[in-house]
Amino acid sequence: MNTLEEFNQYRSQMNEKILDLDNKVLKRIFSLDSLTFQEGALNIATKELLGLACSLVLRCDDCVKYHLEKCKEAGLSKEEIVEAMGIANVIGGTIVIPHLRRAVEYLEVLEQNPAE
Amino acid sequence: MNTLEEFNQYRSQMNEKILDLDNKVLKRIFSLDSLTFQEGALNIATKELLGLACSLVLRCDDCVKYHLEKCKEAGLSKEEIVEAMGIANVIGGTIVIPHLRRAVEYLEVLEQNPAE
Amino acid sequence: MNTLEEFNQYRSQMNEKILDLDNKVLKRIFSLDSLTFQEGALNIATKELLGLACSLVLRCDDCVKYHLEKCKEAGLSKEEIVEAMGIANVIGGTIVIPHLRRAVEYLEVLEQNPAE
Amino acid sequence: MNTLEEFNQYRSQMNEKILDLDNKVLKRIFSLDSLTFQEGALNIATKELLGLACSLVLRCDDCVKYHLEKCKEAGLSKEEIVEAMGIANVIGGTIVIPHLRRAVEYLEVLEQNPAE
Amino acid sequence: MNTLEEFNQYRSQMNEKILDLDNKVLKRIFSLDSLTFQEGALNIATKELLGLACSLVLRCDDCVKYHLEKCKEAGLSKEEIVEAMGIANVIGGTIVIPHLRRAVEYLEVLEQNPAE
Amino acid sequence: MNTLEEFNQYRSQMNEKILDLDNKVLKRIFSLDSLTFQEGALNIATKELLGLACSLVLRCDDCVKYHLEKCKEAGLSKEEIVEAMGIANVIGGTIVIPHLRRAVEYLEVLEQNPAE
């Protein structure tokens, strides 16, 4: 099982456990999250870029990985993704660099494991 | 002098004073900031939305104001701007709400003071 | 109009404007926020203390003010409120102190303006 | 050695090394931390919930683990702990979710390794 | 009364009220804070620069003001202070710029109001 | 290969990949970072202490490791480094402690692997 599958499996499994806790607030956060990234005045690609950049400045590696996957699914090019990450790095400062390293590493994994 | 002019005048004046400090590092940050938001693989409107959303999750009112202005200049509609702010609010949580209030207030000021 | 009324009026007015934007995501955040602080396994007083402490470590003055009001409404004593703020200050560090100053100032305003 | 023991052993060992540095400031931070979570106007259970929620919004996995243990020791039920985490998630936003996943995973470990 | 006096008076007055709350934890935080910035292996000037840079990356205006005053008192030159702020700006990113503006403004006030 | 080499090798390799992306903004951030820590009004040792303390309050383990190495290279004593970390811990609060643990652990690795 590669990094990609491992990450996704852990996420799915734990998301299920969280929903099984049967806590109304947590359930609503999850459904709100889905609603948020649906097509609207902004298209999905733009929304995922927003999710990616916000995750980078807030320095959440798992969130970055998730949105990198979604960015690829939405058909964004590597150049577009890298530019969004550059913006996040300027706004968030050099403290973002270690997260950028892991993001670039994960982007490489995604490129080697194209969704079928 | 209205809020908009006051904010912009203070920003310009202090930016000038910062550049007058003649510190190479600070000068480069300022020129890097300009470079970052220029048209590239992503268009200016998308870049400004990224700047806006990142500023909101990092809860910087002045940065939010600045990018709101730039979003309007880039021709983004109110619906697009509000959707980007909604994404930032979901990612950043209810702690973002006071900043959203001030953002919506400033957006109103911008609408009443269209750039000529 | 005192500080307390001013703060509450601004908050109400802007909340209304936010809901008037008619953005589904923002509306859901607001209704989720209400749901979150309702009586459950934890009573309202404990929930408001959690809201207060989280607001302090995240250094959001408006959020602190809001939860201070709610803490008083929930019947918490000054000693209990101050202890919660002490915990937040230890966890969040001395960077929290300026927000503590404003919190203590607002607590005084609340004590001089008891809800009828 | 399970996850729980490993985590606690590393923490104890490093805490000892930190105290051995013989730095007055660091020693006082550690003793202040102990003082902070002692019974007072608020009982220990409430204080640990505050520690847990603050750790979650600040997104510190080790701090979350530590306070989860303390919450269990203080006799808090799973429902109470989960509600506190729900509040932290609403305040801190979806950026908290990866930390919630690890918290729920650790809570499971704690339930399978009850303190004797 | 100028900005400088106003800021210091408010700080003194609120610090006194915080200590009057007679909360052991808060009192210890305040005494720990004093201890931390005393001469040690590092001299006071270096410690104040550390306080200034940390305050800037954490984006706390009041903390920045306080450490700017202390930096001046410790005899640091404008060039040294500005270099420390440049480092903080690179590490913390452009989100720090609005706080830098206010810092540079306050530094000017300090220069016009030399301690006697 | 020890922890130290592993960390440095990963960093070098990923930095290279980032520069290979040929994104002007990212390249400038990297060159700005180098410029920032060069001798100026402040000496290199003081600048590295600033980098270390800022990294700790922002809770970035990789950044802390990097600046710990640079602090040792700049000839700073253990006492000086520990004092800087103490200041960061007071400013940033107990949420910094898990990062302090890893910092102290890495400092030990550095002491056992002196640069030749």
CSV table of C-alpha atoms in Angstrom, one decimal, chain B:
chain,number,residue,atom,x,y,z
B,1,MET,CA,-12.2,61.8,4.5
B,2,ASN,CA,-14.0,58.5,4.6
B,3,THR,CA,-12.9,55.1,6.0
B,4,LEU,CA,-11.6,54.0,2.7
B,5,GLU,CA,-9.4,57.0,2.1
B,6,GLU,CA,-8.2,57.0,5.6
B,7,PHE,CA,-7.2,53.4,5.5
B,8,ASN,CA,-5.4,53.8,2.1
B,9,GLN,CA,-3.6,56.9,3.2
B,10,TYR,CA,-2.3,55.4,6.4
B,11,ARG,CA,-1.1,52.3,4.5
B,12,SER,CA,0.7,54.4,1.8
B,13,GLN,CA,2.3,56.7,4.3
B,14,MET,CA,3.6,53.9,6.5
B,15,ASN,CA,4.7,51.8,3.5
B,16,GLU,CA,6.8,54.8,2.5
B,17,LYS,CA,8.3,55.1,5.9
B,18,ILE,CA,9.1,51.4,5.9
B,19,LEU,CA,10.9,51.6,2.6
B,20,ASP,CA,12.7,54.7,3.9
B,21,LEU,CA,14.2,52.6,6.6
B,22,ASP,CA,16.5,51.4,3.8
B,23,ASN,CA,16.5,47.8,5.1
B,24,LYS,CA,17.2,45.4,2.2
B,25,VAL,CA,15.1,42.6,3.7
B,26,LEU,CA,12.0,44.7,4.1
B,27,LYS,CA,12.4,46.2,0.7
B,28,ARG,CA,12.6,42.7,-0.9
B,29,ILE,CA,9.5,41.6,1.0
B,30,PHE,CA,7.6,44.5,-0.5
B,31,SER,CA,8.8,43.9,-4.0
B,32,LEU,CA,8.1,40.1,-3.6
B,33,ASP,CA,4.6,40.9,-2.5
B,34,SER,CA,4.0,42.9,-5.7
B,35,LEU,CA,5.5,40.1,-7.9
B,36,THR,CA,3.3,37.5,-6.2
B,37,PHE,CA,0.0,39.0,-7.3
B,38,GLN,CA,0.9,39.6,-10.9
B,39,GLU,CA,-0.9,37.6,-13.7
B,40,GLY,CA,0.7,34.2,-14.2
B,41,ALA,CA,-0.7,30.7,-14.6
B,42,LEU,CA,-3.5,32.0,-12.4
B,43,ASN,CA,-5.2,35.2,-13.3
B,44,ILE,CA,-5.2,38.2,-11.0
B,45,ALA,CA,-8.8,37.7,-9.8
B,46,THR,CA,-8.0,34.2,-8.6
B,47,LYS,CA,-4.9,35.3,-6.9
B,48,GLU,CA,-6.7,38.1,-5.1
B,49,LEU,CA,-9.3,35.6,-3.9
B,50,LEU,CA,-6.5,33.5,-2.6
B,51,GLY,CA,-5.1,36.5,-0.8
B,52,LEU,CA,-8.5,37.3,0.6
B,53,ALA,CA,-9.2,33.8,1.9
B,54,CYS,CA,-5.7,33.4,3.4
B,55,SER,CA,-6.0,36.8,5.1
B,56,LEU,CA,-9.4,35.8,6.6
B,57,VAL,CA,-8.2,32.5,8.1
B,58,LEU,CA,-5.1,34.2,9.5
B,59,ARG,CA,-7.5,36.9,10.8
B,60,CYS,CA,-5.7,40.0,9.6
B,61,ASP,CA,-8.3,42.8,9.2
B,62,ASP,CA,-6.0,45.1,7.3
B,63,CYS,CA,-5.0,42.4,4.9
B,64,VAL,CA,-8.7,41.5,4.4
B,65,LYS,CA,-9.5,45.1,3.5
B,66,TYR,CA,-6.6,45.3,1.1
B,67,HIS,CA,-7.6,42.2,-0.8
B,68,LEU,CA,-11.3,43.1,-0.8
B,69,GLU,CA,-10.3,46.3,-2.7
B,70,LYS,CA,-8.1,44.3,-5.1
B,71,CYS,CA,-10.9,41.7,-5.6
B,72,LYS,CA,-13.3,44.5,-6.6
B,73,GLU,CA,-10.7,46.1,-8.9
B,74,ALA,CA,-10.2,42.6,-10.5
B,75,GLY,CA,-13.9,42.6,-11.4
B,76,LEU,CA,-15.0,39.9,-9.0
B,77,SER,CA,-18.7,39.9,-8.2
B,78,LYS,CA,-20.1,40.1,-4.6
B,79,GLU,CA,-21.2,36.5,-4.9
B,80,GLU,CA,-17.8,35.3,-5.7
B,81,ILE,CA,-16.2,37.3,-2.9
B,82,VAL,CA,-18.7,36.1,-0.4
B,83,GLU,CA,-18.2,32.5,-1.4
B,84,ALA,CA,-14.5,32.8,-0.9
B,85,MET,CA,-15.1,34.3,2.5
B,86,GLY,CA,-17.5,31.4,3.3
B,87,ILE,CA,-14.8,28.9,2.5
B,88,ALA,CA,-12.4,30.8,4.8
B,89,ASN,CA,-15.0,30.8,7.5
B,90,VAL,CA,-15.5,27.0,7.3
B,91,ILE,CA,-11.8,26.3,7.3
B,92,GLY,CA,-10.9,28.8,10.0
B,93,GLY,CA,-14.0,28.3,12.2
B,94,THR,CA,-16.3,30.7,14.1
B,95,ILE,CA,-13.3,32.5,15.4
B,96,VAL,CA,-13.2,34.1,12.0
B,97,ILE,CA,-16.7,35.6,12.3
B,98,PRO,CA,-15.7,39.0,14.0
B,99,HIS,CA,-13.3,39.5,11.0
B,100,LEU,CA,-16.1,38.5,8.6
B,101,ARG,CA,-18.3,41.2,10.2
B,102,ARG,CA,-15.7,43.8,9.6
B,103,ALA,CA,-15.1,42.5,6.0
B,104,VAL,CA,-18.7,42.7,5.1
B,105,GLU,CA,-18.8,46.2,6.6
B,106,TYR,CA,-15.8,47.2,4.5
B,107,LEU,CA,-17.3,45.6,1.4
B,108,GLU,CA,-20.2,47.9,1.8
B,109,VAL,CA,-18.0,50.9,2.0
B,110,LEU,CA,-16.2,49.8,-1.2
B,111,GLU,CA,-19.6,49.5,-3.0
B,112,GLN,CA,-20.5,53.0,-2.0
B,113,ASN,CA,-17.1,54.3,-3.2
B,114,PRO,CA,-16.6,52.8,-6.6
B,115,ALA,CA,-13.2,53.5,-8.1
B,116,GLU,CA,-13.5,55.9,-11.0
